[in-house]
Coordinates of N, CA and C in Angstrom, one line a residue:
M1 N -112.2 188.4 -30.9 CA -111.7 189.0 -29.6 C -112.2 188.3 -28.4
A2 N -113.5 187.8 -28.4 CA -114.0 187.1 -27.2 C -113.2 185.8 -27.0
E3 N -112.9 185.1 -28.0 CA -112.2 183.9 -27.9 C -110.8 184.1 -27.3
Y4 N -110.1 185.2 -27.7 CA -108.8 185.5 -27.2 C -108.9 185.8 -25.7
F5 N -109.8 186.5 -25.3 CA -109.9 186.8 -23.8 C -110.4 185.6 -23.0
D6 N -111.2 184.8 -23.6 CA -111.6 183.5 -23.0 C -110.4 182.7 -22.7
R7 N -109.5 182.7 -23.6 CA -108.3 181.9 -23.5 C -107.3 182.4 -22.4
I8 N -107.2 183.7 -22.3 CA -106.2 184.2 -21.3 C -106.9 184.3 -19.9
A9 N -108.2 184.3 -19.9 CA -109.0 184.3 -18.6 C -108.6 185.4 -17.6
P10 N -108.8 186.6 -17.9 CA -108.5 187.7 -16.9 C -109.2 187.5 -15.6
D11 N -108.5 188.0 -14.5 CA -109.1 188.1 -13.2 C -110.2 189.1 -13.2
W12 N -111.2 189.0 -12.3 CA -112.3 189.9 -12.2 C -111.8 191.3 -11.6
H13 N -110.8 191.3 -10.8 CA -110.4 192.6 -10.1 C -109.6 193.5 -11.1
S14 N -109.9 194.8 -10.9 CA -109.3 195.7 -11.9 C -107.8 195.8 -11.8
Q15 N -107.2 195.3 -10.7 CA -105.7 195.3 -10.6 C -105.1 194.5 -11.7
W16 N -105.9 193.4 -12.2 CA -105.4 192.7 -13.3 C -105.4 193.6 -14.6
A17 N -106.4 194.4 -14.7 CA -106.4 195.3 -15.9 C -105.3 196.2 -15.9
W18 N -104.9 196.8 -14.8 CA -103.8 197.7 -14.7 C -102.4 197.0 -14.9
D19 N -102.3 195.8 -14.3 CA -101.0 195.1 -14.3 C -100.7 194.5 -15.7
N20 N -101.8 194.2 -16.4 CA -101.6 193.5 -17.7 C -102.0 194.3 -18.9
Y21 N -102.2 195.6 -18.8 CA -102.6 196.4 -20.0 C -101.5 196.4 -21.1
E22 N -100.3 196.8 -20.7 CA -99.2 196.8 -21.7 C -99.0 195.4 -22.3
P23 N -98.8 194.3 -21.4 CA -98.6 193.0 -21.9 C -99.8 192.5 -22.8
T24 N -101.0 192.9 -22.5 CA -102.1 192.6 -23.4 C -102.0 193.2 -24.8
I25 N -101.6 194.5 -24.8 CA -101.4 195.1 -26.1 C -100.3 194.4 -26.9
L26 N -99.2 194.1 -26.3 CA -98.1 193.4 -27.0 C -98.5 192.0 -27.4
A27 N -99.3 191.3 -26.6 CA -99.8 190.0 -26.9 C -100.7 190.0 -28.1
L28 N -101.6 191.0 -28.1 CA -102.5 191.1 -29.3 C -101.7 191.5 -30.5
A29 N -100.7 192.3 -30.4 CA -99.9 192.7 -31.6 C -99.2 191.4 -32.1
R30 N -98.7 190.6 -31.3 CA -98.1 189.3 -31.8 C -99.1 188.4 -32.4
Q31 N -100.3 188.3 -31.7 CA -101.3 187.4 -32.2 C -101.8 187.7 -33.5
F32 N -102.0 189.0 -33.8 CA -102.6 189.4 -35.1 C -101.7 190.1 -36.0
G33 N -100.4 190.1 -35.7 CA -99.4 190.7 -36.6 C -99.6 192.2 -36.7
L34 N -99.8 192.9 -35.6 CA -100.0 194.3 -35.6 C -98.7 195.0 -35.3
R35 N -98.2 195.9 -36.2 CA -96.9 196.5 -36.0 C -97.0 198.0 -35.7
R36 N -97.9 198.7 -36.4 CA -97.9 200.2 -36.3 C -99.0 200.6 -35.3
I37 N -98.6 201.0 -34.1 CA -99.6 201.2 -32.9 C -99.6 202.7 -32.6
C38 N -100.8 203.2 -32.5 CA -101.0 204.6 -32.0 C -101.7 204.6 -30.7
E39 N -101.2 205.3 -29.7 CA -101.8 205.5 -28.4 C -102.6 206.8 -28.4
I40 N -103.9 206.8 -28.3 CA -104.7 207.9 -28.2 C -104.6 208.6 -26.9
G41 N -104.3 209.9 -26.9 CA -104.2 210.7 -25.6 C -103.0 210.3 -24.8
G42 N -102.0 209.9 -25.4 CA -100.8 209.5 -24.7 C -100.0 210.6 -24.1
G43 N -100.0 211.7 -24.8 CA -99.3 213.0 -24.3 C -98.0 212.8 -23.6
R44 N -98.0 213.2 -22.3 CA -96.8 213.3 -21.5 C -96.5 211.9 -20.9
D45 N -97.4 211.0 -21.0 CA -97.2 209.7 -20.2 C -97.6 208.5 -21.1
P46 N -96.8 208.3 -22.2 CA -97.2 207.2 -23.1 C -96.9 205.8 -22.5
L47 N -97.5 204.8 -23.1 CA -97.4 203.5 -22.6 C -96.0 202.9 -22.7
F48 N -95.3 203.2 -23.8 CA -94.0 202.6 -24.1 C -93.0 203.7 -24.4
T49 N -91.7 203.5 -24.0 CA -90.6 204.3 -24.4 C -90.2 203.9 -25.8
R50 N -89.3 204.7 -26.4 CA -88.7 204.3 -27.7 C -88.0 203.0 -27.6
E51 N -87.3 202.8 -26.5 CA -86.5 201.5 -26.3 C -87.5 200.3 -26.2
Q52 N -88.5 200.5 -25.4 CA -89.5 199.4 -25.2 C -90.2 199.0 -26.5
A53 N -90.6 200.1 -27.3 CA -91.2 199.8 -28.6 C -90.3 199.1 -29.5
G54 N -89.0 199.6 -29.5 CA -88.0 198.9 -30.4 C -87.8 197.5 -30.0
A55 N -87.7 197.2 -28.7 CA -87.5 195.8 -28.3 C -88.7 194.9 -28.6
A56 N -89.9 195.5 -28.6 CA -91.1 194.7 -29.0 C -91.3 194.6 -30.5
G57 N -90.6 195.3 -31.3 CA -90.7 195.3 -32.7 C -91.9 196.0 -33.2
I58 N -92.3 197.1 -32.5 CA -93.5 197.9 -33.0 C -93.0 199.3 -33.3
E59 N -93.8 199.9 -34.2 CA -93.7 201.3 -34.5 C -94.7 202.0 -33.6
F60 N -94.3 202.9 -32.7 CA -95.2 203.5 -31.7 C -95.4 204.9 -32.0
I61 N -96.7 205.4 -32.1 CA -97.0 206.8 -32.4 C -97.9 207.3 -31.2
V62 N -97.5 208.4 -30.7 CA -98.3 209.0 -29.5 C -99.2 210.1 -30.1
N63 N -100.5 210.0 -29.8 CA -101.4 211.0 -30.2 C -101.9 211.8 -29.0
D64 N -102.3 213.0 -29.2 CA -103.0 213.8 -28.2 C -103.7 215.0 -29.0
I65 N -104.8 215.5 -28.4 CA -105.5 216.6 -28.9 C -104.7 217.9 -28.6
D66 N -103.8 217.9 -27.6 CA -103.1 219.1 -27.1 C -101.7 219.1 -27.5
A67 N -101.3 220.0 -28.3 CA -99.9 220.1 -28.7 C -98.9 220.3 -27.5
G68 N -99.5 221.0 -26.5 CA -98.7 221.2 -25.3 C -98.4 219.9 -24.6
E69 N -99.4 218.9 -24.5 CA -99.1 217.6 -23.9 C -98.1 216.8 -24.8
L70 N -98.2 216.9 -26.1 CA -97.3 216.2 -27.0 C -95.9 216.7 -26.8
A71 N -95.8 218.0 -26.5 CA -94.4 218.6 -26.3 C -93.7 218.0 -25.1
L72 N -94.5 217.3 -24.2 CA -94.0 216.7 -23.0 C -93.7 215.2 -23.3
T73 N -94.0 214.7 -24.5 CA -93.8 213.3 -24.8 C -92.3 213.0 -24.7
P74 N -91.9 211.9 -24.1 CA -90.5 211.6 -24.0 C -89.8 211.6 -25.4
P75 N -88.6 212.0 -25.5 CA -87.9 212.1 -26.8 C -87.8 210.8 -27.5
G76 N -87.7 210.9 -28.8 CA -87.5 209.7 -29.6 C -88.8 209.0 -30.1
L77 N -90.0 209.5 -29.6 CA -91.2 208.9 -30.1 C -91.9 209.8 -31.1
K78 N -92.5 209.1 -32.1 CA -93.3 209.9 -33.1 C -94.6 210.4 -32.4
T79 N -95.1 211.5 -32.9 CA -96.3 212.1 -32.3 C -97.3 212.4 -33.5
A80 N -98.6 212.5 -33.1 CA -99.6 212.9 -34.1 C -100.6 213.7 -33.3
C81 N -100.8 215.0 -33.7 CA -101.7 215.9 -33.0 C -103.1 215.9 -33.7
F82 N -104.1 215.3 -33.2 CA -105.4 215.4 -33.7 C -106.5 215.0 -32.7
D83 N -107.7 215.5 -32.9 CA -108.8 215.2 -32.0 C -109.5 213.9 -32.4
I84 N -109.4 212.9 -31.6 CA -110.0 211.6 -32.0 C -111.5 211.6 -32.2
S85 N -112.2 212.6 -31.6 CA -113.6 212.7 -31.8 C -114.0 213.9 -32.7
G86 N -112.9 214.4 -33.4 CA -113.2 215.5 -34.3 C -113.4 215.1 -35.7
D87 N -113.2 216.0 -36.7 CA -113.5 215.7 -38.1 C -112.3 215.2 -38.9
L88 N -111.3 214.9 -38.2 CA -110.1 214.3 -38.8 C -109.5 215.1 -39.9
S89 N -109.6 216.4 -39.8 CA -109.1 217.2 -40.9 C -107.6 217.7 -40.6
E90 N -107.1 217.4 -39.4 CA -105.8 217.8 -39.1 C -104.7 217.2 -40.0
P91 N -103.6 217.9 -40.2 CA -102.5 217.4 -41.0 C -101.9 216.1 -40.6
D92 N -101.9 215.8 -39.3 CA -101.3 214.6 -38.8 C -102.2 213.4 -39.0
V93 N -103.4 213.5 -39.5 CA -104.3 212.4 -39.6 C -103.9 211.5 -40.8
A94 N -103.8 210.2 -40.6 CA -103.5 209.3 -41.7 C -104.5 208.2 -41.7
R95 N -105.6 208.3 -42.5 CA -106.7 207.3 -42.5 C -106.2 205.9 -42.9
G96 N -106.6 204.9 -42.3 CA -106.3 203.5 -42.6 C -104.9 203.1 -42.4
S97 N -104.2 203.8 -41.6 CA -102.7 203.7 -41.5 C -102.2 202.9 -40.2
Y98 N -103.1 202.7 -39.2 CA -102.7 202.1 -38.0 C -103.2 200.7 -37.9
D99 N -102.3 199.8 -37.4 CA -102.6 198.4 -37.2 C -103.4 198.3 -35.9
M100 N -103.1 199.2 -34.9 CA -103.7 199.1 -33.6 C -103.8 200.5 -33.0
M101 N -104.9 200.8 -32.3 CA -105.1 202.0 -31.6 C -105.5 201.7 -30.2
V102 N -104.8 202.3 -29.2 CA -105.0 202.0 -27.8 C -105.2 203.2 -27.0
S103 N -105.9 203.1 -25.9 CA -106.0 204.3 -25.0 C -106.1 203.8 -23.6
R104 N -105.7 204.6 -22.6 CA -105.7 204.3 -21.2 C -106.2 205.5 -20.4
M105 N -107.4 205.4 -19.8 CA -108.0 206.4 -19.0 C -108.1 207.7 -19.8
V106 N -108.7 207.6 -21.0 CA -108.9 208.7 -21.9 C -110.3 208.9 -22.3
F107 N -111.1 207.8 -22.5 CA -112.4 207.9 -23.1 C -113.4 208.6 -22.1
E108 N -113.1 208.6 -20.8 CA -114.0 209.2 -19.9 C -113.9 210.8 -20.1
H109 N -112.9 211.3 -20.7 CA -112.7 212.7 -20.9 C -113.2 213.2 -22.3
I110 N -113.6 212.3 -23.2 CA -114.0 212.6 -24.5 C -115.4 213.0 -24.6
D111 N -115.7 214.1 -25.3 CA -117.0 214.6 -25.6 C -117.4 214.1 -27.0
G112 N -118.1 213.0 -27.1 CA -118.5 212.5 -28.4 C -117.8 211.1 -28.6
V113 N -118.0 210.2 -27.7 CA -117.2 208.9 -27.8 C -117.7 208.1 -29.0
E114 N -119.0 208.1 -29.3 CA -119.4 207.3 -30.5 C -118.7 207.8 -31.7
Q115 N -118.5 209.1 -31.9 CA -117.8 209.6 -33.1 C -116.3 209.2 -33.0
A116 N -115.8 209.2 -31.8 CA -114.4 208.7 -31.6 C -114.2 207.3 -32.1
W117 N -115.2 206.4 -31.8 CA -115.1 205.0 -32.3 C -115.2 205.0 -33.8
R118 N -116.1 205.8 -34.4 CA -116.2 205.9 -35.9 C -114.8 206.3 -36.5
N119 N -114.2 207.3 -35.8 CA -112.9 207.8 -36.3 C -111.9 206.7 -36.2
I120 N -111.9 205.9 -35.1 CA -110.9 204.8 -35.0 C -111.1 203.8 -36.1
H121 N -112.4 203.5 -36.4 CA -112.6 202.6 -37.5 C -112.0 203.2 -38.8
A122 N -112.1 204.5 -39.1 CA -111.5 205.1 -40.3 C -110.0 205.1 -40.2
L123 N -109.4 205.2 -39.1 CA -108.0 205.3 -39.0 C -107.3 203.9 -39.0
L124 N -108.0 202.9 -38.6 CA -107.4 201.5 -38.6 C -107.3 201.0 -40.0
A125 N -106.2 200.2 -40.2 CA -106.1 199.4 -41.4 C -107.0 198.2 -41.4
P126 N -107.4 197.6 -42.5 CA -108.2 196.4 -42.5 C -107.5 195.3 -41.6
G127 N -108.4 194.7 -40.7 CA -107.9 193.8 -39.7 C -107.3 194.4 -38.5
G128 N -107.3 195.7 -38.4 CA -106.7 196.4 -37.3 C -107.5 196.2 -36.0
V129 N -106.9 196.4 -34.9 CA -107.5 196.2 -33.5 C -107.4 197.5 -32.7
A130 N -108.5 197.8 -32.0 CA -108.4 198.9 -31.0 C -108.8 198.4 -29.6
L131 N -108.1 198.9 -28.7 CA -108.3 198.6 -27.3 C -108.4 199.8 -26.4
A132 N -109.5 200.1 -25.8 CA -109.7 201.2 -24.9 C -109.9 200.7 -23.5
F133 N -109.2 201.3 -22.5 CA -109.3 201.0 -21.1 C -109.8 202.2 -20.4
F134 N -111.0 202.1 -19.8 CA -111.6 203.3 -19.2 C -112.4 202.9 -17.9
P135 N -112.6 203.9 -17.0 CA -113.5 203.7 -15.8 C -114.9 203.7 -16.3
T136 N -115.8 203.1 -15.5 CA -117.2 202.9 -15.9 C -118.1 203.4 -14.8
L137 N -119.3 203.9 -15.3 CA -120.4 204.1 -14.4 C -121.3 202.9 -14.5
W138 N -122.0 202.5 -13.4 CA -122.2 203.4 -12.2 C -121.5 202.8 -11.0
A139 N -120.2 202.5 -11.1 CA -119.4 202.2 -9.9 C -119.5 203.4 -9.0
P140 N -119.8 203.1 -7.7 CA -120.1 204.2 -6.8 C -119.0 205.3 -6.8
V141 N -117.7 204.8 -6.8 CA -116.6 205.8 -6.7 C -116.6 206.7 -7.9
F142 N -117.0 206.2 -9.1 CA -117.0 207.1 -10.3 C -118.3 207.8 -10.4
A143 N -119.4 207.2 -9.9 CA -120.6 208.0 -9.9 C -120.5 209.2 -9.1
L144 N -119.8 209.1 -8.0 CA -119.6 210.3 -7.1 C -118.8 211.3 -7.9
N145 N -117.7 210.9 -8.6 CA -116.9 211.8 -9.3 C -117.7 212.5 -10.4
H146 N -118.7 211.7 -11.0 CA -119.5 212.3 -12.1 C -120.5 213.3 -11.6
I147 N -121.1 213.0 -10.4 CA -122.1 213.9 -9.9 C -121.6 215.1 -9.2
L148 N -120.5 215.0 -8.5 CA -120.0 216.2 -7.8 C -119.5 217.3 -8.8
P149 N -119.6 218.5 -8.3 CA -119.0 219.6 -9.1 C -117.5 219.3 -9.3
E150 N -116.9 219.8 -10.4 CA -115.5 219.5 -10.7 C -114.6 220.0 -9.7
T151 N -114.9 221.1 -9.1 CA -114.0 221.7 -8.0 C -113.9 220.7 -6.8
A152 N -115.1 220.2 -6.4 CA -115.1 219.2 -5.3 C -114.4 217.9 -5.7
S153 N -114.7 217.4 -6.8 CA -114.1 216.2 -7.3 C -112.6 216.3 -7.4
R154 N -112.1 217.4 -7.9 CA -110.7 217.7 -8.0 C -110.0 217.7 -6.6
A155 N -110.7 218.4 -5.7 CA -110.1 218.5 -4.3 C -110.0 217.1 -3.7
I156 N -111.0 216.2 -3.9 CA -110.9 214.9 -3.3 C -109.8 214.1 -3.9
V157 N -109.7 214.1 -5.2 CA -108.6 213.4 -5.9 C -107.2 213.9 -5.5
H158 N -107.1 215.2 -5.4 CA -105.8 215.8 -5.0 C -105.4 215.4 -3.6
A159 N -106.4 215.3 -2.7 CA -106.1 214.9 -1.4 C -105.7 213.4 -1.3
L160 N -106.3 212.5 -2.1 CA -106.0 211.1 -2.0 C -104.8 210.8 -2.8
F161 N -104.5 211.5 -3.9 CA -103.4 211.2 -4.8 C -102.7 212.5 -5.1
P162 N -101.7 212.9 -4.3 CA -101.0 214.2 -4.5 C -100.3 214.3 -5.9
A163 N -99.9 213.2 -6.5 CA -99.3 213.3 -7.8 C -100.2 213.8 -8.9
R164 N -101.5 213.8 -8.6 CA -102.5 214.2 -9.6 C -102.9 215.6 -9.5
R165 N -102.2 216.4 -8.6 CA -102.4 217.8 -8.5 C -101.9 218.5 -9.8
D166 N -102.5 219.7 -10.0 CA -102.0 220.4 -11.2 C -100.5 220.7 -11.1
G167 N -99.9 220.4 -12.3 CA -98.4 220.6 -12.3 C -97.7 219.3 -12.0
G168 N -98.4 218.3 -11.5 CA -97.8 217.0 -11.2 C -97.7 216.1 -12.5
G169 N -97.3 214.9 -12.3 CA -97.0 214.0 -13.5 C -98.3 213.4 -14.0
D170 N -99.4 213.5 -13.3 CA -100.6 212.8 -13.7 C -101.8 213.7 -13.4
P171 N -101.9 214.9 -14.0 CA -103.0 215.8 -13.6 C -104.4 215.3 -13.9
K172 N -105.4 215.8 -13.1 CA -106.7 215.4 -13.3 C -107.4 216.3 -14.3
F173 N -108.1 215.6 -15.3 CA -108.9 216.3 -16.3 C -110.4 216.1 -16.0
P174 N -111.3 217.0 -16.4 CA -112.7 216.8 -16.2 C -113.2 215.5 -16.9
A175 N -114.0 214.7 -16.2 CA -114.5 213.4 -16.7 C -116.0 213.6 -17.1
L176 N -116.3 213.1 -18.3 CA -117.7 213.2 -18.8 C -118.4 211.8 -18.8
Y177 N -117.6 210.7 -18.9 CA -118.1 209.4 -18.9 C -119.1 209.0 -20.0
D178 N -119.0 209.7 -21.1 CA -119.8 209.4 -22.3 C -119.6 208.0 -22.8
W179 N -120.6 207.1 -22.8 CA -120.4 205.7 -23.2 C -119.4 204.9 -22.3
C180 N -119.1 205.4 -21.2 CA -118.2 204.7 -20.3 C -119.0 203.8 -19.4
R181 N -119.3 202.6 -19.9 CA -120.1 201.6 -19.2 C -119.5 200.3 -19.4
G182 N -119.8 199.3 -18.5 CA -119.3 198.0 -18.6 C -120.3 196.9 -19.1
N183 N -121.4 197.4 -19.6 CA -122.5 196.5 -20.0 C -122.3 196.2 -21.5
P184 N -121.9 194.9 -21.9 CA -121.8 194.6 -23.3 C -123.0 194.8 -24.1
A185 N -124.2 194.6 -23.5 CA -125.5 194.8 -24.2 C -125.7 196.2 -24.6
L186 N -125.1 197.1 -23.8 CA -125.2 198.6 -24.1 C -124.2 199.0 -25.1
L187 N -122.9 198.6 -24.9 CA -121.8 199.1 -25.7 C -121.8 198.4 -27.1
T188 N -122.1 197.2 -27.2 CA -121.9 196.5 -28.5 C -122.7 197.1 -29.6
P189 N -124.0 197.4 -29.5 CA -124.7 198.1 -30.6 C -124.1 199.4 -31.0
M190 N -123.6 200.2 -30.1 CA -122.9 201.4 -30.5 C -121.6 201.1 -31.3
L191 N -120.9 200.1 -30.9 CA -119.6 199.8 -31.6 C -119.9 199.2 -32.9
N192 N -121.1 198.5 -33.0 CA -121.5 198.0 -34.3 C -121.8 199.1 -35.3
R193 N -122.5 200.2 -34.7 CA -122.8 201.3 -35.6 C -121.6 202.0 -36.0
A194 N -120.5 202.0 -35.2 CA -119.2 202.6 -35.6 C -118.5 201.8 -36.7
G195 N -119.0 200.6 -37.0 CA -118.4 199.8 -38.1 C -117.8 198.5 -37.7
F196 N -117.8 198.2 -36.4 CA -117.1 197.0 -35.9 C -118.1 195.8 -35.7
T197 N -117.8 194.7 -36.2 CA -118.6 193.5 -35.9 C -118.0 192.6 -34.9
D198 N -116.6 192.6 -34.8 CA -115.9 191.8 -33.8 C -115.7 192.6 -32.6
V199 N -116.5 192.4 -31.5 CA -116.5 193.3 -30.4 C -116.4 192.4 -29.1
H200 N -115.6 192.9 -28.2 CA -115.5 192.2 -26.8 C -115.4 193.3 -25.8
I201 N -116.2 193.2 -24.7 CA -116.1 194.0 -23.5 C -115.7 193.2 -22.4
Q202 N -114.5 193.4 -21.9 CA -113.9 192.7 -20.7 C -114.2 193.6 -19.5
R203 N -115.0 193.0 -18.6 CA -115.5 193.8 -17.4 C -114.6 193.6 -16.2
F204 N -114.4 194.6 -15.4 CA -113.6 194.5 -14.2 C -114.3 195.2 -13.0
W205 N -114.1 194.7 -11.8 CA -114.7 195.3 -10.6 C -113.5 195.7 -9.7
G206 N -113.8 196.5 -8.7 CA -112.8 196.8 -7.7 C -111.9 198.0 -8.1
H207 N -111.3 198.6 -7.1 CA -110.4 199.7 -7.3 C -109.5 199.9 -6.1
G208 N -108.6 200.9 -6.2 CA -107.7 201.1 -5.1 C -107.9 202.4 -4.3
Y209 N -109.0 203.1 -4.6 CA -109.3 204.4 -4.0 C -109.4 204.3 -2.4
F210 N -109.8 203.2 -1.9 CA -110.0 203.0 -0.5 C -108.9 202.3 0.2
D211 N -107.8 202.1 -0.4 CA -106.7 201.3 0.1 C -106.2 201.8 1.5
R212 N -106.3 203.1 1.7 CA -105.8 203.7 2.9 C -106.9 203.9 3.9
M213 N -108.0 203.2 3.7 CA -109.2 203.4 4.6 C -109.7 202.1 5.1
P214 N -109.1 201.6 6.2 CA -109.4 200.3 6.8 C -110.9 200.2 7.1
G215 N -111.5 199.1 6.9 CA -113.0 199.0 7.1 C -113.7 199.2 5.8
L216 N -113.6 200.5 5.3 CA -114.3 200.8 4.1 C -113.7 200.0 2.9
K217 N -112.3 199.8 3.0 CA -111.6 199.0 1.9 C -112.2 197.6 1.9
Q218 N -112.4 196.9 3.0 CA -112.8 195.6 3.1 C -114.3 195.5 2.6
L219 N -115.1 196.5 3.1 CA -116.5 196.5 2.7 C -116.7 196.6 1.2
D220 N -115.9 197.6 0.6 CA -116.0 197.8 -0.8 C -115.5 196.6 -1.6
H221 N -114.5 195.9 -1.1 CA -114.0 194.7 -1.8 C -115.0 193.6 -1.8
A222 N -115.7 193.4 -0.7 CA -116.8 192.4 -0.6 C -117.9 192.7 -1.6
F223 N -118.3 194.0 -1.6 CA -119.3 194.4 -2.6 C -118.9 194.1 -4.0
N224 N -117.7 194.5 -4.4 CA -117.2 194.3 -5.8 C -117.0 192.8 -6.1
A225 N -116.6 192.0 -5.1 CA -116.4 190.5 -5.3 C -117.8 189.9 -5.6
L226 N -118.8 190.3 -4.9 CA -120.2 189.8 -5.1 C -120.7 190.2 -6.4
A227 N -120.5 191.5 -6.8 CA -120.9 192.0 -8.1 C -120.2 191.2 -9.2
A228 N -118.9 190.9 -9.1 CA -118.2 190.1 -10.1 C -118.8 188.7 -10.2
R229 N -119.1 188.1 -9.1 CA -119.6 186.7 -9.1 C -120.9 186.6 -9.8
T230 N -121.7 187.7 -9.6 CA -123.1 187.7 -10.2 C -123.1 188.3 -11.6
G231 N -121.9 188.9 -12.0 CA -121.8 189.5 -13.3 C -122.6 190.8 -13.5
W232 N -122.7 191.6 -12.4 CA -123.5 192.8 -12.4 C -122.8 193.9 -13.1
S233 N -123.1 194.1 -14.4 CA -122.5 195.1 -15.2 C -122.7 196.5 -14.8
F234 N -123.8 196.8 -14.1 CA -124.2 198.1 -13.8 C -123.1 198.8 -12.9
V235 N -122.4 198.0 -12.1 CA -121.4 198.6 -11.1 C -120.0 198.1 -11.4
T236 N -119.7 197.8 -12.7 CA -118.3 197.6 -13.0 C -117.5 198.9 -12.7
T237 N -116.2 198.7 -12.4 CA -115.4 199.9 -12.2 C -114.5 200.3 -13.4
Y238 N -114.1 199.3 -14.2 CA -113.3 199.5 -15.4 C -113.7 198.5 -16.4
A239 N -113.4 198.8 -17.7 CA -113.6 197.9 -18.8 C -112.5 198.1 -19.8
Y240 N -112.2 197.0 -20.5 CA -111.5 197.0 -21.8 C -112.6 196.9 -22.9
A241 N -112.7 197.8 -23.8 CA -113.5 197.6 -25.0 C -112.5 197.3 -26.1
V242 N -112.7 196.1 -26.7 CA -111.7 195.6 -27.7 C -112.5 195.3 -29.0
V243 N -112.0 195.8 -30.1 CA -112.7 195.7 -31.4 C -111.7 195.3 -32.5
R244 N -112.2 194.7 -33.5 CA -111.3 194.4 -34.7 C -112.0 194.8 -36.0
K245 N -111.4 195.5 -36.8 CA -111.9 196.0 -38.1 C -111.9 194.8 -39.1
D246 N -113.0 194.7 -39.8 CA -113.1 193.6 -40.8 C -112.0 193.8 -41.9
R247 N -111.5 192.7 -42.4 CA -110.5 192.8 -43.4 C -111.0 193.2 -44.8
G248 N -112.3 192.9 -45.0 CA -112.9 193.2 -46.3 C -113.0 194.7 -46.6

């Protein structure tokens, strides 16, 4: 995994992570021959439509813990209702059946992330790949979200991003940030315990929360650029955690 990301050389700014998430999934699928892909927590807003999945030659399954969210999944996509951090006893669970499992802005909402990674290991086929994209502590903007009461955090997010209000297309869910860090030295041992020996943490800095705040935007950008140059993992804003299951 590390060699793959060294080769594509992602930019330090998180805009790269957002712009290239879907292309990275498809590139990994081509690189490692991964066809059956499950999106964890995809619900109402999955990464790919049926047409896009078909064009890419992948079988795409959308997972969510909430049957109500899966009811909003666009038509034509397969769904699987189970709790990724649960006991995997649900009827939709198929152990060892996925070539790839991916998630976007989901892990910060999971209570029991280490168990979720153990479950991902159980659900992946030998040689399978998982890629999780999540916000990280202790980036100041997410530290504030973590520390504030949920009512205050929700009000701020709703004011800055109207589409994230309740009933909108991208509602805000409570964030726990369990194991949501950008430090490879912290995450790698946990992922090893979950069963993965091939682990890569791709770190990103910067965000768009201050884009409409002149002055603060430039100050924050300078801070994040400096953090990226020095490799300061403590204040990453986002990370890709990428793992591959052994073939044996």
